Tab-separated table of C-alpha atoms in Angstrom:
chain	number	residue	atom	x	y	z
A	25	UNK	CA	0.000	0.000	0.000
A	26	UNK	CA	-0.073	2.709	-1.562
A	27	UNK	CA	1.704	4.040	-4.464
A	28	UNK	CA	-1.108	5.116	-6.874
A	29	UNK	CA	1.303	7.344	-9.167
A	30	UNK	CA	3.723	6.436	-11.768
A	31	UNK	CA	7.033	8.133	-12.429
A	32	UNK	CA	8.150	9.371	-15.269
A	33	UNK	CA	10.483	6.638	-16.460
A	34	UNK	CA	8.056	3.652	-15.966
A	35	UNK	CA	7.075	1.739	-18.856
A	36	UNK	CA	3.578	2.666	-19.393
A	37	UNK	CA	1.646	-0.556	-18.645
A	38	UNK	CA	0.081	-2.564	-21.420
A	39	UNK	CA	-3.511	-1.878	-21.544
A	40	UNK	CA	-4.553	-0.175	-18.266
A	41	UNK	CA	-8.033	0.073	-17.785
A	42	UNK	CA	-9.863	3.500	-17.449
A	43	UNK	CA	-10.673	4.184	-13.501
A	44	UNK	CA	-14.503	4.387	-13.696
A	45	UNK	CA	-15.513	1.582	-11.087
A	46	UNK	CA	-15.581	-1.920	-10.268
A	47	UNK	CA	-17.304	-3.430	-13.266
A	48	UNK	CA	-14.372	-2.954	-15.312
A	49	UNK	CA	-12.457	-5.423	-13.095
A	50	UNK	CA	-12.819	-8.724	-14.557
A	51	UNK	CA	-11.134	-7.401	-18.233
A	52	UNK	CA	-7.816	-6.847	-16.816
A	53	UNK	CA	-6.303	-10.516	-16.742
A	54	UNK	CA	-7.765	-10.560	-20.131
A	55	UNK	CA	-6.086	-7.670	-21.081
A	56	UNK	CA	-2.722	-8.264	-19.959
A	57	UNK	CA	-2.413	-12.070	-21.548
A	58	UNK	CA	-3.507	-10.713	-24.771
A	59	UNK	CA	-1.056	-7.847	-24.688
A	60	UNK	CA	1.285	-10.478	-23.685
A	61	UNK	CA	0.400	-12.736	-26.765
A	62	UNK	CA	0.702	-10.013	-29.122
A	63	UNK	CA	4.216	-8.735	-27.900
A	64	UNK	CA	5.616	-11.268	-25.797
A	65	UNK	CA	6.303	-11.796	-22.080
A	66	UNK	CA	6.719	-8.274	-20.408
A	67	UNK	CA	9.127	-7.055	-17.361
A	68	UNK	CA	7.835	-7.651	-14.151
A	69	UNK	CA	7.682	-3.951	-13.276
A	70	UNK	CA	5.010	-3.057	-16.103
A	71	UNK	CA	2.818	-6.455	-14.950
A	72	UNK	CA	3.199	-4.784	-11.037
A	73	UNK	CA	2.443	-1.155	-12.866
A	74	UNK	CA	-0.474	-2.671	-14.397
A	75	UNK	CA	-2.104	-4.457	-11.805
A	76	UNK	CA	-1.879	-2.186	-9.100
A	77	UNK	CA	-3.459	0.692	-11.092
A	78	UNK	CA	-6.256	-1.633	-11.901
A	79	UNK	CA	-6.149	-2.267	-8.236
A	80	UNK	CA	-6.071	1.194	-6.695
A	81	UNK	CA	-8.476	2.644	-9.217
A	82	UNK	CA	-11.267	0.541	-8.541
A	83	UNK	CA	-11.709	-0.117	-4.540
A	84	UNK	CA	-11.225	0.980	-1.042
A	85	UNK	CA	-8.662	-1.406	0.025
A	86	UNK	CA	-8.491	-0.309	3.486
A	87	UNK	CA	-9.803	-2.249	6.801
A	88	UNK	CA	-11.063	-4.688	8.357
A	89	UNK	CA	-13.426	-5.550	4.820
A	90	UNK	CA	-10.541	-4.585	2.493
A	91	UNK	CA	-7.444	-6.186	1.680
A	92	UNK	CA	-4.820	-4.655	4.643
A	93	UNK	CA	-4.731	-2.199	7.789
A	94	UNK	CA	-1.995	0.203	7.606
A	95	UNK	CA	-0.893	2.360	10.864
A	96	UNK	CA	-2.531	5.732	10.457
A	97	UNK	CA	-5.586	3.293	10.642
A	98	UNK	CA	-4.334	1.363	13.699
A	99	UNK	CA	-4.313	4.513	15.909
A	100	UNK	CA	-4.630	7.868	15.731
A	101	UNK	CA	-1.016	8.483	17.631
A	102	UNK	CA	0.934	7.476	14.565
A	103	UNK	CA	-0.616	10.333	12.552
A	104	UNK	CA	-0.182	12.917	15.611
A	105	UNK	CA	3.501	11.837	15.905
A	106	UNK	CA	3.998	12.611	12.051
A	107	UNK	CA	2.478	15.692	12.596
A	108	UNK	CA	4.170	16.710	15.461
A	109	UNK	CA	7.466	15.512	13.661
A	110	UNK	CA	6.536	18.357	10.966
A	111	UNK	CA	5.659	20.967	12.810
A	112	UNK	CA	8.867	20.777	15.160
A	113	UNK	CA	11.165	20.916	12.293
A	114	UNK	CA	9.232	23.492	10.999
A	115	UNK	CA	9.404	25.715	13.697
A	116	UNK	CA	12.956	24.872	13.979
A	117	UNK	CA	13.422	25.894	10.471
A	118	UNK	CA	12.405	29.081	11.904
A	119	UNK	CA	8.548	28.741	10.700
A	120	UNK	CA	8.639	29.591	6.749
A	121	UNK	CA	5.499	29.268	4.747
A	122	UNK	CA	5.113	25.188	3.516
A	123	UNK	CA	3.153	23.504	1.871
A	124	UNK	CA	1.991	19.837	3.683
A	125	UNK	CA	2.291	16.972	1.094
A	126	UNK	CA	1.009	13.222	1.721
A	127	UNK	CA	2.002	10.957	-1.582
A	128	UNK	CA	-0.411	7.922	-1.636
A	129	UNK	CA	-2.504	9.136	1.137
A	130	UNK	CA	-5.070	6.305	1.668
A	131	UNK	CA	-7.952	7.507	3.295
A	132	UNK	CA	-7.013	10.618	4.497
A	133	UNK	CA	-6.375	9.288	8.071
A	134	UNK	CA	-2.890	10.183	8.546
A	135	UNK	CA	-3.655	13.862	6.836
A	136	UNK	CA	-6.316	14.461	9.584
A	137	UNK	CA	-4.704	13.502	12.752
A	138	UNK	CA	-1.499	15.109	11.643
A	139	UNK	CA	-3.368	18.041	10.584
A	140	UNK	CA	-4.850	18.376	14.332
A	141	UNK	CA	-1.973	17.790	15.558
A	142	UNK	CA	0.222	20.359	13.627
A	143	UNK	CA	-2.435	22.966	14.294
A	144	UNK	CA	-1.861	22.415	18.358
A	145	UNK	CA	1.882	23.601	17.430
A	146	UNK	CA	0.790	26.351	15.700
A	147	UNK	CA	1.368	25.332	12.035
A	148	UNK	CA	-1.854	25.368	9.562
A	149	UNK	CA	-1.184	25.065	6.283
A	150	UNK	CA	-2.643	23.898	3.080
A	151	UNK	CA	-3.091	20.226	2.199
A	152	UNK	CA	-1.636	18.702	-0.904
A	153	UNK	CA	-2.310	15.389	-1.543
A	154	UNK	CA	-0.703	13.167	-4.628
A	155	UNK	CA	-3.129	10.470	-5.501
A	156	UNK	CA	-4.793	9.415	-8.358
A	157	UNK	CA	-7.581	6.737	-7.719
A	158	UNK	CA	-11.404	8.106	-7.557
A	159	UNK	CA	-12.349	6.037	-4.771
A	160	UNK	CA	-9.637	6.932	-2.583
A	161	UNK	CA	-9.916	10.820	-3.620
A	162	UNK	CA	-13.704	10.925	-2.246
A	163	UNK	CA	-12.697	8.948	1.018
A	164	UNK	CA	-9.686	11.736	1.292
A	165	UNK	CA	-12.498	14.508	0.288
A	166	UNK	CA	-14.534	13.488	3.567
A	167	UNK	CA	-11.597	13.943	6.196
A	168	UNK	CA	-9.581	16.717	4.565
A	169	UNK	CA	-12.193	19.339	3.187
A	170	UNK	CA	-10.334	21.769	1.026
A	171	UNK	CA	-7.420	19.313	0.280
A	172	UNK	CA	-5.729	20.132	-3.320
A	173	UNK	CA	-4.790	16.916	-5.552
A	174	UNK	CA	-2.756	15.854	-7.689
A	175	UNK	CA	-2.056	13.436	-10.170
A	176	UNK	CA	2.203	13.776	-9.878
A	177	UNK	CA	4.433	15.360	-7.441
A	178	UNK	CA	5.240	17.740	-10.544
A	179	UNK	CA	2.402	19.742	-10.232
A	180	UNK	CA	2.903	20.689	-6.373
A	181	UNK	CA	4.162	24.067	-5.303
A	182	UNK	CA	7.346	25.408	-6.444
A	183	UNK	CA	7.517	28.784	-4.359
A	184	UNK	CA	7.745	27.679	-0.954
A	185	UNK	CA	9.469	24.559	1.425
A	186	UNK	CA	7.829	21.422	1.089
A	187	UNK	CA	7.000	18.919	4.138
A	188	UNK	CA	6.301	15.774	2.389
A	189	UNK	CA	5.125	12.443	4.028
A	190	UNK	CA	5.389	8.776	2.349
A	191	UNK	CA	3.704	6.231	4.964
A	192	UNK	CA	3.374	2.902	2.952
A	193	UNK	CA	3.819	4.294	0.193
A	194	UNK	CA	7.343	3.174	-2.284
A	195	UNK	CA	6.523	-0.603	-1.092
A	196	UNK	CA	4.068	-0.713	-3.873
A	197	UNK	CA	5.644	1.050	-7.000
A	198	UNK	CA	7.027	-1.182	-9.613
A	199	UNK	CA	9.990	-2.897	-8.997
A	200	UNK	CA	12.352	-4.566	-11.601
A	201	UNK	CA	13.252	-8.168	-11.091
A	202	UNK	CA	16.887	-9.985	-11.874
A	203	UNK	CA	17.046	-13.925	-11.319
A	204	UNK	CA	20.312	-15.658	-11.684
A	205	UNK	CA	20.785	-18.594	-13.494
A	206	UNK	CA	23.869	-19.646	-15.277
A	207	UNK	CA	23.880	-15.837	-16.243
A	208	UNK	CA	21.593	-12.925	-14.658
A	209	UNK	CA	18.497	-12.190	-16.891
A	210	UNK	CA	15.320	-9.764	-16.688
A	211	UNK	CA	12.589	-11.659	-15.244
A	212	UNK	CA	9.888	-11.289	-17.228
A	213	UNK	CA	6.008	-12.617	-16.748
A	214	UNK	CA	4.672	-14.702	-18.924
A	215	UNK	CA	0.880	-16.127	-20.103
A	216	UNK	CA	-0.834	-19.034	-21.014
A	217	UNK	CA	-4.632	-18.388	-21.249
A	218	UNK	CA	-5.336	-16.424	-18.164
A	219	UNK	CA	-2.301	-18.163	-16.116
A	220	UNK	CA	0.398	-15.988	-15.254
A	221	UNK	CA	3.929	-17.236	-15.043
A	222	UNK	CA	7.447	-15.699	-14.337
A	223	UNK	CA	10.445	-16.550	-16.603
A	224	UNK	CA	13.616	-15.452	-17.368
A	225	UNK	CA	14.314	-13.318	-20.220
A	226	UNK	CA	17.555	-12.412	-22.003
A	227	UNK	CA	20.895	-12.451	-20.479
A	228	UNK	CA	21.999	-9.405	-18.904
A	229	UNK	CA	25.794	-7.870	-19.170
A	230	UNK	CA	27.889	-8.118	-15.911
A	231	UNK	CA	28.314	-4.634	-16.047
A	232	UNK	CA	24.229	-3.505	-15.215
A	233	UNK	CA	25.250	-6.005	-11.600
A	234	UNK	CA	26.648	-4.752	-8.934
A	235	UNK	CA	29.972	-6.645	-8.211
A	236	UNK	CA	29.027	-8.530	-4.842
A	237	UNK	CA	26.600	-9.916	-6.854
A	238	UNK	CA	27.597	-10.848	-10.106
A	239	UNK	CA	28.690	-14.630	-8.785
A	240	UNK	CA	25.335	-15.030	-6.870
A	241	UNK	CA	23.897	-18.566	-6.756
A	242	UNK	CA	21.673	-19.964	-9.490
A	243	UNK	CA	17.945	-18.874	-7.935
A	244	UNK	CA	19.259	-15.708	-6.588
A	245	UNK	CA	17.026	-12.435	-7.253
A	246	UNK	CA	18.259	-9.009	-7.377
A	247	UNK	CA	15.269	-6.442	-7.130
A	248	UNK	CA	15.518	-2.438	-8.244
A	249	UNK	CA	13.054	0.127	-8.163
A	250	UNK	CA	13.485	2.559	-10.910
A	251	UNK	CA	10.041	4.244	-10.052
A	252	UNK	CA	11.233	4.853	-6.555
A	253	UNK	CA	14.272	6.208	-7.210
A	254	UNK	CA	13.277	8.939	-10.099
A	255	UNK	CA	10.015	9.836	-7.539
A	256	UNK	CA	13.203	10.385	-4.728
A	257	UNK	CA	15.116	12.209	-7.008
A	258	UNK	CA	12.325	14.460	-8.316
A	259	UNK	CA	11.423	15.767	-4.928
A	260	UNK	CA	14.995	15.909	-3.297
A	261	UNK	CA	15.677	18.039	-5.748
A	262	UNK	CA	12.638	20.182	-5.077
A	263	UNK	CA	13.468	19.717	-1.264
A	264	UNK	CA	17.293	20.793	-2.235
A	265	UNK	CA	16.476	24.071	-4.350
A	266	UNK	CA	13.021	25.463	-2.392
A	267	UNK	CA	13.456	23.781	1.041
A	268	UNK	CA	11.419	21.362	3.179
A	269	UNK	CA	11.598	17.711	4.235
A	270	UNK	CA	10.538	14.340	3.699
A	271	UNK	CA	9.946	11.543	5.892
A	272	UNK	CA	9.004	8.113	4.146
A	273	UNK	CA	8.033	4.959	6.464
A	274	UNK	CA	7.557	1.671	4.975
A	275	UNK	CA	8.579	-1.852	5.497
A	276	UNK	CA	12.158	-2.700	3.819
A	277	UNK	CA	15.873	-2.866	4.077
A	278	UNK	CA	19.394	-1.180	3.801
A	279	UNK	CA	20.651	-2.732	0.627
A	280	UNK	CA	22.284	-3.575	-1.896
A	281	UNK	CA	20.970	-6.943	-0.734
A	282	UNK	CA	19.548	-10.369	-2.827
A	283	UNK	CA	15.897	-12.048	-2.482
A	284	UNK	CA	12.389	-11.939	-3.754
A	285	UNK	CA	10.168	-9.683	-1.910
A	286	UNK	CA	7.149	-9.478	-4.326
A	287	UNK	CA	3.900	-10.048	-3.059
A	288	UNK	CA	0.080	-9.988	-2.700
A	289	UNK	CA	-2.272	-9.221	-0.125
A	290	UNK	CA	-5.363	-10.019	-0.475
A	291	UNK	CA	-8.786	-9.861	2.444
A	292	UNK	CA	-5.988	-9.360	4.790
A	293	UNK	CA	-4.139	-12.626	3.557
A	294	UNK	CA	-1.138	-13.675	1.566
A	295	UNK	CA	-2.181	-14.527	-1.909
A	296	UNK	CA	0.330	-15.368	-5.049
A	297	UNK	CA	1.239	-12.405	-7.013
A	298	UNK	CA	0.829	-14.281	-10.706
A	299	UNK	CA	-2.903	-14.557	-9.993
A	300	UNK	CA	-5.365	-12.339	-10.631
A	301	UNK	CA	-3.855	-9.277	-11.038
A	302	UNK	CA	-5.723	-6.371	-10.283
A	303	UNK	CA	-7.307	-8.001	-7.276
A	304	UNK	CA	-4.855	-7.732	-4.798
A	305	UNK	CA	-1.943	-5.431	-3.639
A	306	UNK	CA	1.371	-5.913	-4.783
A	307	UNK	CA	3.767	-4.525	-3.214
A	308	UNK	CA	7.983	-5.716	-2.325
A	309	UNK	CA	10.247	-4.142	0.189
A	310	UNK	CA	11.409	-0.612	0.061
A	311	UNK	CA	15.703	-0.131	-0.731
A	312	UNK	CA	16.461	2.339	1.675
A	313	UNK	CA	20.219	2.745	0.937
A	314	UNK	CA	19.134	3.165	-2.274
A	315	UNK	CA	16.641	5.971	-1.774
A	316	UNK	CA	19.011	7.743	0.058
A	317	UNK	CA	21.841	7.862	-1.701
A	318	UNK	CA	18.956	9.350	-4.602
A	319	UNK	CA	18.470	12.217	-2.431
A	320	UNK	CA	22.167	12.967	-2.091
A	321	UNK	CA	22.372	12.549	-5.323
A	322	UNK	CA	20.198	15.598	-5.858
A	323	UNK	CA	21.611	17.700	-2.994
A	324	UNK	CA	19.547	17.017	-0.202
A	325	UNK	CA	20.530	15.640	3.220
A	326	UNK	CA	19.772	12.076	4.083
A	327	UNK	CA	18.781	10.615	7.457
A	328	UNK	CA	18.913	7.051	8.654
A	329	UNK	CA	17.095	4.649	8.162
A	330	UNK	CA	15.517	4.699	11.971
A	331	UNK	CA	13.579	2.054	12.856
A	332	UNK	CA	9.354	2.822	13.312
A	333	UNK	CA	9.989	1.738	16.925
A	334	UNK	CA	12.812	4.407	17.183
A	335	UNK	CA	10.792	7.187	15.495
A	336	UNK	CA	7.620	7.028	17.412
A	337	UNK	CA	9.681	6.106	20.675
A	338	UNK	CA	11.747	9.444	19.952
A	339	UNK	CA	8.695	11.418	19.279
A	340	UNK	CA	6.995	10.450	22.285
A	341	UNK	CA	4.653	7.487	21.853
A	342	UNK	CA	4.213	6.715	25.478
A	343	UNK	CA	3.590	9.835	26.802
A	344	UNK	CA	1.117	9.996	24.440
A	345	UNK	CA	-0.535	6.614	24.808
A	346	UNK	CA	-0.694	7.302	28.466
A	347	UNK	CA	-2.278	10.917	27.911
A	348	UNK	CA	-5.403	9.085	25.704
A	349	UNK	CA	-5.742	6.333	28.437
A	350	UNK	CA	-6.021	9.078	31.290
A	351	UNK	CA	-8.503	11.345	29.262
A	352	UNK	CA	-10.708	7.633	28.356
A	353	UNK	CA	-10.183	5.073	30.854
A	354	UNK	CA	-12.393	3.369	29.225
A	355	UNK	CA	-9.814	2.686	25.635
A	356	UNK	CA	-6.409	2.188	28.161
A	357	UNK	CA	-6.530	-1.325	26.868
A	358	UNK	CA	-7.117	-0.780	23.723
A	359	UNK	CA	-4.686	2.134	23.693
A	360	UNK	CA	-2.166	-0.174	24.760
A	361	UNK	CA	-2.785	-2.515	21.906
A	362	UNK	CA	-2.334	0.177	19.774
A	363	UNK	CA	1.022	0.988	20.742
A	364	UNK	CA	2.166	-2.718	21.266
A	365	UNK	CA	0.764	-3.238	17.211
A	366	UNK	CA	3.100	-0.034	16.295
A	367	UNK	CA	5.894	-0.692	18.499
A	368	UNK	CA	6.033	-4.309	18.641
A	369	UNK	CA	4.261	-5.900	15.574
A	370	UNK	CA	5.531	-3.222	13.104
A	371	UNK	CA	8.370	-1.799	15.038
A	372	UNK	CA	11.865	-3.474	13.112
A	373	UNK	CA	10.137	-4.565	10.088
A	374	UNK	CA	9.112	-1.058	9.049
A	375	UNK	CA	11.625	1.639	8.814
A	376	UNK	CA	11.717	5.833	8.421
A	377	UNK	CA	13.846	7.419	6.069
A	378	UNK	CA	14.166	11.699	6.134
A	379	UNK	CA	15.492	13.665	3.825
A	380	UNK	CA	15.907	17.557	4.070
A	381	UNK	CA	17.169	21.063	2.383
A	382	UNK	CA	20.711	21.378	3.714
A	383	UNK	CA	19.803	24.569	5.257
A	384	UNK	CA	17.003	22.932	7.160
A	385	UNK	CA	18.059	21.203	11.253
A	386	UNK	CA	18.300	17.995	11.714
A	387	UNK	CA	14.747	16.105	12.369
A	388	UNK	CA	13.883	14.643	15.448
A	389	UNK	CA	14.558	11.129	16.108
A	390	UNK	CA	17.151	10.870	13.590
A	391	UNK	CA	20.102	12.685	15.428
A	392	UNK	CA	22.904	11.289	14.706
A	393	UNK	CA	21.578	9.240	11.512
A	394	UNK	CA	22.703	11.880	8.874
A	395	UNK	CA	23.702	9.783	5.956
C-alpha cells in the first residue's frame, strides 16, 4: 500500500483500464495475456504497474473488509507523531510558509490527525495530496475538506518549502526483477490463457550487476526500483532548491541486498502475485540505501534509516498513549494494543527514512543518523 502514481520513467503498462468503477475489473487478466500474446512476455515492473493501477483505481482497500490495515488506521497516535514531527522541524526551520504533502494518502487518516496535531503547534497550512484513484480521492475529500490533488508530485508548489510524508507508500511502486541462473536475466512474466507465469528473459551484461553480486547462486534475485528512485530524485531536488523535508516509512531494508520480496495481499491474507492481477496489492520491500543515496544525489541531506519503533519512541509514543488512556479510561486497553501493534508488531520490520534542504536542522529522532 499505496503508491497510486507512476514516475516518469516507468514503462507505461500494457492496456490499463480506465478508472470508472468496479465493473471494469474482470477485463484486466484478459487484457494483460492478450497484450502479452501479441508482444511477448513483459518485465515484471510493467505487470506490477499494471495491476496495481487496476487495483487502486477501482476499490477501497483499506480495513477490516478490504485487503490490509496500515498504521494511520491502527491509531490515531501514529498520525499525531507525524504531525508533530513536521511541525517541530518546521518551527525549527524558523517557521517559513510550507506547503503539507502526503504521496499515496489512503484515506485521508494520517492527513487528519497530523493536521490536528500540527495545528496544536501552531502550524496550519494547506493540504496537498498526490493520488490518483477516484475512490480513494472521495474517502480523502470526507476527512480533509479543502485538500488540493494531484495526479504527480510535478504539479505541487514550487515557491515555498515542502514537508512531504510517504507512509506505505514506495513498497508498492514497480519494482524490476533480476534472477540468476547460469547468467543474470530480466525476469519477465509470462501467459498461457489467463495463467500468469514468471520466466527469465535475455541475459543481462555483468556490467548492469553490482559486483558482490555478479557470482550469486543460481535462484538468486536481485530487485531495483526505478520508479522509486526517479520519484526520490524528483522531490529531493525540489526539497534541495526550495526547502522542506521528507519523511518516508515503509517496510524494507538497507541494501544492496539479494531475495524476492514481491507479493500480494489479499482480504488481509497472503495470496500469489501471478494470480489475478488487479485483485490484490502488490507490493515488495522498500531499498532504503538506495533511496538515500537518490536524495544525495540531488543535494539534499539524508537521514537514517531509523527504525518505526525508534521514530515514534523518539517522538513520544508513550507519553502519548498514556495521555489518551487518562482522558478515556475506558480505551487504556485498547490504547495499549495500539502501541504494542506499532511498536512491537511493526516496530523493526518497518523503517523511516528523512530527507531535508541542507539549510534545514536535523529532524527529530534521527540525530545522529545523517547519511
Amino acid at each position: 500500500m499505496a503508491a497510486n502514481v507512476m514516475a516518469n520513467d516507468t514503462p507505461a503498462p500494457p492496456l490499463t483500464p480506465p478508472a470508472s468503477g468496479r465493473g471494469i475489473e474482470a477485463a484486466l487478466p484478459e487484457r494483460l495475456a492478450r497484450a502479452i500474446a501479441l508482444a511477448g512476455p513483459i518485465p515484471v515492473a510493467q505487470y506490477m504497474a499494471a495491476a496495481n493501477a487496476h487495483y487502486y483505481a477501482t476499490r477501497d482497500p483499506l480495513g477490516a473488509a478490504g485487503d490490509f490495515t496500515t498504521a494511520p488506521e491502527i491509531s490515531q497516535m501514529f498520525g499525531e507523531l507525524v504531525g508533530l514531527w513536521c511541525a517541530d522541524l518546521w518551527d525549527r526551520a524558523g517557521r517559513p510558509d510550507v506547503a503539507w504533502v502526503e504521496l499515496g494518502p489512503g484515506r485521508g487518516t494520517l492527513a487528519a490527525d497530523a493536521a490536528r496535531a500540527m495545528a496544536k503547534a501552531g502550524l496550519e497550512t494547506p493540504v496537498h495530496f498526490v493520488e490518483t484513484s477516484p475512490a480513494l480521492r472521495t474517502a480523502q475529500a470526507d476527512r480533509v475538506p479543502g485538500a488540493t490533488w494531484h495526479d504527480t508530485f510535478d504539479t505541487l508548489p514550487n515557491d515555498r518549502p515542502l514537508i512531504v510524508v510517504a507512509n506505505e507508500f514506495f513498497d508498492a511502486l514497480p519494482i524490476r526483477q533480476l534472477v540468476k541462473r547460469e547468467q543474470w536475466h530480466e525476469r519477465l512474466v509470462a501467459a498461457q490463457d489467463l495463467l500468469f507465469l514468471p520466466i527469465a528473459g535475455k541475459p543481462l551484461p555483468d556490467a548492469v550487476i553490482p559486483e558482490p553480486f555478479r557470482d550469486a547462486p543460481a535462484g538468486s534475485i536481485l530487485e531495483t526500483s526505478p520508479a522509486a528512485v526517479t520519484i526520490v530524485r524528483g522531490l529531493a531536488q525540489r526539497i534541495a532548491r526550495q526547502g522542506g523535508a521528507l519523511i518516508a516509512i515503509d517496510y524494507g531494508y538497507e541494501g544492496p541486498a539479494l531475495g524476492d520480496s514481491l507479493q500480494a495481499v489479499r482480504g488481509h491474507a497472503f495470496a500469489n502475485p501471478f494470480e489475478a492481477p488487479g485483485e490484490h496489492d502488490l507490493t515488495a520491500h522498500v531499498d532504503f540505501t538506495t533511496l538515500a543515496a537518490a536524495a544525495q544525489a540531488e543535494g539534499a541531506v539524508a537521514w537514517g534509516p531509523v527504525s518505526q519503533r525508534d521514530l515514534l519512541g523518539g517522538l513520544g509514543i508513550d507519553s502519548r498513549t498514556s495521555a489518551l488512556a487518562k482522558a478515556a479510561p475506558a480505551r487504556a486497553e485498547s490504547l495499549a494494543a495500539d502501541r504494542r501493534r506499532l511498536m512491537d508488531d511493526m516496530g523493526t520490520l518497518f523503517k523511516a527514512l528523512a530527507i531535508t534542504a541542507p539549510s534545514w536542522p536535523t529532524p527529530a529522532a534521527f540525530a545522529g543518523m545523517g547519511a
